[in-house]
Amino acid sequence: MEITRPTSLSEALDARAQDPGADLLAGGTDLMVEVNFGLAKPEHVIALRRIDEIGEVEDRRIGAGVTWARLEESDHRALAQLSRTVGSPQIRAAGTIGGNIGTASPAGDGLPWLAAVDAEIEVASQARGTRRLRWDEFFTGVKRNALEPDEVIVAAVLPERVPSNQHFAKIGQRSAMVISTVSAVVVRDDDGSVRVALGSVAPTPIRALAAEQLINENPQPTDEVLAEFARTVSAEVTPITDHRSTESYRRHAAGVLARRLLERCLAS
Amino acid sequence: MIVSFTVNGEERIANVSGPESLLTVLREELGLPGSKNACEQGECGSCAVVLDGAVVTSCLVMAADCEGSEVTTVEGIGSDRELHAVQQALLDHGAVQCGFCTPGFVVTAAHLFEENPHPSSDEIKEALSGNICRCTGYGAIARALEELAEGTA
């Protein structure tokens, strides 16, 4: 196996250009599980953790190399909340948001938040420079994304306004060190409009647009509207049955979680 | 390839051929079997080491990416003559059953106490939430570390 350890983004892009498809290694918390279980046999690894320029949080940019441990301190409440639920402290010290984006697991803890705030994913290549994709352009399927073989994920870029009223929750089989059965983020803007994003209930993170519409038309929802909101979320998700849960439970839990988070937003 | 890094304060060189983990190299190349191999997916914490100032699961660290890094394993905590305060506290409270998870708990707790000499009970539990004890001996571990935090151990 060959390893390249770039200390700048341009060196990393160089390496990717010379060997498109070389495996990118960030915190290692996904790739090394596959290595340990014999599911991945990388021939050329480009290790990204020495690249300072992708390891910073600036105003509207979260560098791909920023760890969950740092995001636990984020000013964005739901991002901080979800970061505290990623794996364990040891995992959070290593794992990065860029790795989460690159792995593109349906259960990726950070992804519903990116969907809820309408983040863009910034990627770069030596040949074509930088481009930004909306989150729903970037995530294309189960562990699939729109990253080209010569590109590197640089940052998540947030819109100019991110409402501060936002909540995250996830359900799993225990309360720590768990891959989510269902996760959800609800963001409520000052005008009462909401955005509702869910994870682990579709091949990619999704937004529950019909449920959002219902609340946007009823910004002070009654109990009846809240019940309808939960039913709408449950109807919008497309979960599967697997070793972690069933389709029907996930559908039910998605509605319950989204309603609970919306009520927290309304009470904030 | 040759990877040079610092382990427990000593410059070490490992011959790494593939994507194997730091845990594998510590145990099989460097003669440091204190870090335990159990889940190989970062879930149990028995392989915890300090890597460049943070506690991580060494099973999920690619050894080839450790060039220039500083690693502390359980072998680097305390000495034969003098145990680390965390080790002494665990000993005093009989907080070891089968002992398999103990190295991971020691590494994680020792790092916690270095960063925060008087952690609260919640902070102790949070810091250790990635370390699993298959004997379920958490009560004694928590009591030992709580007393150490209060300075009464």
mmCIF file with all atom_site columns, C-alpha atoms in Angstrom, chain A residues 1-3 5 25-33 35-37 40-42 45 47-50 72 84 87-94 174 176-177 179, chain B residues 1-3 17-21 39-43 45 48 51-52 54-57 59-62 64-67 69 108 126-132:
data_model
loop_
_atom_site.group_PDB
_atom_site.id
_atom_site.type_symbol
_atom_site.label_atom_id
_atom_site.label_alt_id
_atom_site.label_comp_id
_atom_site.label_asym_id
_atom_site.label_entity_id
_atom_site.label_seq_id
_atom_site.pdbx_PDB_ins_code
_atom_site.Cartn_x
_atom_site.Cartn_y
_atom_site.Cartn_z
_atom_site.occupancy
_atom_site.B_iso_or_equiv
_atom_site.pdbx_formal_charge
_atom_site.auth_seq_id
_atom_site.auth_comp_id
_atom_site.auth_asym_id
_atom_site.auth_atom_id
_atom_site.pdbx_PDB_model_num
ATOM 1  C CA . MET A 1 1   ? 0.000   0.000  0.000  1.00 0.00 ? 1   MET A CA 1
ATOM 2  C CA . GLU A 1 2   ? 1.082   3.533  -0.755 1.00 0.00 ? 2   GLU A CA 1
ATOM 3  C CA . ILE A 1 3   ? 0.193   6.515  1.424  1.00 0.00 ? 3   ILE A CA 1
ATOM 4  C CA . ARG A 1 5   ? 0.270   12.634 3.515  1.00 0.00 ? 5   ARG A CA 1
ATOM 5  C CA . LEU A 1 25  ? -8.612  9.013  4.784  1.00 0.00 ? 25  LEU A CA 1
ATOM 6  C CA . ALA A 1 26  ? -9.864  11.580 7.287  1.00 0.00 ? 26  ALA A CA 1
ATOM 7  C CA . GLY A 1 27  ? -10.511 10.416 10.868 1.00 0.00 ? 27  GLY A CA 1
ATOM 8  C CA . GLY A 1 28  ? -10.486 6.771  9.821  1.00 0.00 ? 28  GLY A CA 1
ATOM 9  C CA . THR A 1 29  ? -13.582 5.845  11.810 1.00 0.00 ? 29  THR A CA 1
ATOM 10 C CA . ASP A 1 30  ? -15.402 4.541  8.734  1.00 0.00 ? 30  ASP A CA 1
ATOM 11 C CA . LEU A 1 31  ? -12.583 3.356  6.462  1.00 0.00 ? 31  LEU A CA 1
ATOM 12 C CA . MET A 1 32  ? -10.720 1.455  9.165  1.00 0.00 ? 32  MET A CA 1
ATOM 13 C CA . VAL A 1 33  ? -13.794 -0.560 10.139 1.00 0.00 ? 33  VAL A CA 1
ATOM 14 C CA . VAL A 1 35  ? -10.180 -2.463 6.569  1.00 0.00 ? 35  VAL A CA 1
ATOM 15 C CA . ASN A 1 36  ? -10.399 -4.386 9.851  1.00 0.00 ? 36  ASN A CA 1
ATOM 16 C CA . PHE A 1 37  ? -13.235 -6.538 8.531  1.00 0.00 ? 37  PHE A CA 1
ATOM 17 C CA . ALA A 1 40  ? -11.596 -2.592 1.982  1.00 0.00 ? 40  ALA A CA 1
ATOM 18 C CA . LYS A 1 41  ? -8.096  -3.136 0.691  1.00 0.00 ? 41  LYS A CA 1
ATOM 19 C CA . PRO A 1 42  ? -6.878  0.325  -0.210 1.00 0.00 ? 42  PRO A CA 1
ATOM 20 C CA . VAL A 1 45  ? -4.450  6.242  0.626  1.00 0.00 ? 45  VAL A CA 1
ATOM 21 C CA . ALA A 1 47  ? -4.415  10.992 4.406  1.00 0.00 ? 47  ALA A CA 1
ATOM 22 C CA . LEU A 1 48  ? -6.038  14.364 4.958  1.00 0.00 ? 48  LEU A CA 1
ATOM 23 C CA . ARG A 1 49  ? -5.542  15.124 8.630  1.00 0.00 ? 49  ARG A CA 1
ATOM 24 C CA . ARG A 1 50  ? -2.433  17.284 8.158  1.00 0.00 ? 50  ARG A CA 1
ATOM 25 C CA . GLU A 1 72  ? -19.734 19.746 20.119 1.00 0.00 ? 72  GLU A CA 1
ATOM 26 C CA . ARG A 1 84  ? -22.445 14.905 21.120 1.00 0.00 ? 84  ARG A CA 1
ATOM 27 C CA . GLY A 1 87  ? -20.069 7.400  18.554 1.00 0.00 ? 87  GLY A CA 1
ATOM 28 C CA . SER A 1 88  ? -18.046 7.886  21.719 1.00 0.00 ? 88  SER A CA 1
ATOM 29 C CA . PRO A 1 89  ? -15.583 10.568 22.867 1.00 0.00 ? 89  PRO A CA 1
ATOM 30 C CA . GLN A 1 90  ? -12.793 8.551  21.225 1.00 0.00 ? 90  GLN A CA 1
ATOM 31 C CA . ILE A 1 91  ? -14.697 8.453  17.924 1.00 0.00 ? 91  ILE A CA 1
ATOM 32 C CA . ARG A 1 92  ? -15.541 12.144 18.151 1.00 0.00 ? 92  ARG A CA 1
ATOM 33 C CA . ALA A 1 93  ? -11.875 13.004 18.666 1.00 0.00 ? 93  ALA A CA 1
ATOM 34 C CA . ALA A 1 94  ? -11.027 11.370 15.340 1.00 0.00 ? 94  ALA A CA 1
ATOM 35 C CA . ARG A 1 174 ? -29.228 2.304  23.348 1.00 0.00 ? 174 ARG A CA 1
ATOM 36 C CA . ALA A 1 176 ? -24.607 5.904  23.589 1.00 0.00 ? 176 ALA A CA 1
ATOM 37 C CA . MET A 1 177 ? -22.335 4.544  20.884 1.00 0.00 ? 177 MET A CA 1
ATOM 38 C CA . ILE A 1 179 ? -25.971 4.073  14.895 1.00 0.00 ? 179 ILE A CA 1
ATOM 39 C CA . MET B 2 1   ? 6.971   1.336  4.321  1.00 0.00 ? 1   MET B CA 1
ATOM 40 C CA . ILE B 2 2   ? 8.780   2.644  7.358  1.00 0.00 ? 2   ILE B CA 1
ATOM 41 C CA . VAL B 2 3   ? 6.745   4.741  9.785  1.00 0.00 ? 3   VAL B CA 1
ATOM 42 C CA . SER B 2 17  ? 2.997   -3.008 4.708  1.00 0.00 ? 17  SER B CA 1
ATOM 43 C CA . GLY B 2 18  ? -0.680  -2.252 4.300  1.00 0.00 ? 18  GLY B CA 1
ATOM 44 C CA . PRO B 2 19  ? -3.589  -0.369 5.822  1.00 0.00 ? 19  PRO B CA 1
ATOM 45 C CA . GLU B 2 20  ? -3.309  -2.150 9.179  1.00 0.00 ? 20  GLU B CA 1
ATOM 46 C CA . SER B 2 21  ? -4.302  -0.315 12.320 1.00 0.00 ? 21  SER B CA 1
ATOM 47 C CA . CYS B 2 39  ? -14.316 -5.177 18.529 1.00 0.00 ? 39  CYS B CA 1
ATOM 48 C CA . GLU B 2 40  ? -12.098 -3.727 15.782 1.00 0.00 ? 40  GLU B CA 1
ATOM 49 C CA . GLN B 2 41  ? -14.780 -1.142 15.068 1.00 0.00 ? 41  GLN B CA 1
ATOM 50 C CA . GLY B 2 42  ? -14.213 1.532  17.686 1.00 0.00 ? 42  GLY B CA 1
ATOM 51 C CA . GLU B 2 43  ? -17.121 0.457  19.845 1.00 0.00 ? 43  GLU B CA 1
ATOM 52 C CA . GLY B 2 45  ? -12.602 1.328  23.835 1.00 0.00 ? 45  GLY B CA 1
ATOM 53 C CA . ALA B 2 48  ? -7.741  3.411  23.535 1.00 0.00 ? 48  ALA B CA 1
ATOM 54 C CA . LEU B 2 51  ? -2.692  10.127 19.763 1.00 0.00 ? 51  LEU B CA 1
ATOM 55 C CA . ASP B 2 52  ? -1.372  13.660 19.354 1.00 0.00 ? 52  ASP B CA 1
ATOM 56 C CA . ALA B 2 54  ? -6.537  13.148 22.070 1.00 0.00 ? 54  ALA B CA 1
ATOM 57 C CA . VAL B 2 55  ? -7.813  9.768  23.193 1.00 0.00 ? 55  VAL B CA 1
ATOM 58 C CA . VAL B 2 56  ? -8.775  7.656  20.189 1.00 0.00 ? 56  VAL B CA 1
ATOM 59 C CA . THR B 2 57  ? -9.456  4.014  19.479 1.00 0.00 ? 57  THR B CA 1
ATOM 60 C CA . CYS B 2 59  ? -8.075  0.067  15.983 1.00 0.00 ? 59  CYS B CA 1
ATOM 61 C CA . LEU B 2 60  ? -9.466  2.887  13.822 1.00 0.00 ? 60  LEU B CA 1
ATOM 62 C CA . VAL B 2 61  ? -6.160  4.663  13.277 1.00 0.00 ? 61  VAL B CA 1
ATOM 63 C CA . MET B 2 62  ? -4.278  3.678  10.153 1.00 0.00 ? 62  MET B CA 1
ATOM 64 C CA . ALA B 2 64  ? 0.679   4.368  7.997  1.00 0.00 ? 64  ALA B CA 1
ATOM 65 C CA . ASP B 2 65  ? -0.881  7.722  8.891  1.00 0.00 ? 65  ASP B CA 1
ATOM 66 C CA . CYS B 2 66  ? 1.035   7.914  12.197 1.00 0.00 ? 66  CYS B CA 1
ATOM 67 C CA . GLU B 2 67  ? 4.274   9.247  10.721 1.00 0.00 ? 67  GLU B CA 1
ATOM 68 C CA . SER B 2 69  ? 2.766   11.326 15.651 1.00 0.00 ? 69  SER B CA 1
ATOM 69 C CA . THR B 2 108 ? -9.038  7.313  28.917 1.00 0.00 ? 108 THR B CA 1
ATOM 70 C CA . GLU B 2 126 ? -19.201 11.001 29.654 1.00 0.00 ? 126 GLU B CA 1
ATOM 71 C CA . ALA B 2 127 ? -15.443 10.611 29.206 1.00 0.00 ? 127 ALA B CA 1
ATOM 72 C CA . LEU B 2 128 ? -15.712 6.862  29.764 1.00 0.00 ? 128 LEU B CA 1
ATOM 73 C CA . SER B 2 129 ? -18.855 6.382  27.678 1.00 0.00 ? 129 SER B CA 1
ATOM 74 C CA . GLY B 2 130 ? -16.822 4.807  24.879 1.00 0.00 ? 130 GLY B CA 1
ATOM 75 C CA . ASN B 2 131 ? -15.263 2.189  27.136 1.00 0.00 ? 131 ASN B CA 1
ATOM 76 C CA . ILE B 2 132 ? -17.223 -0.990 27.603 1.00 0.00 ? 132 ILE B CA 1
#
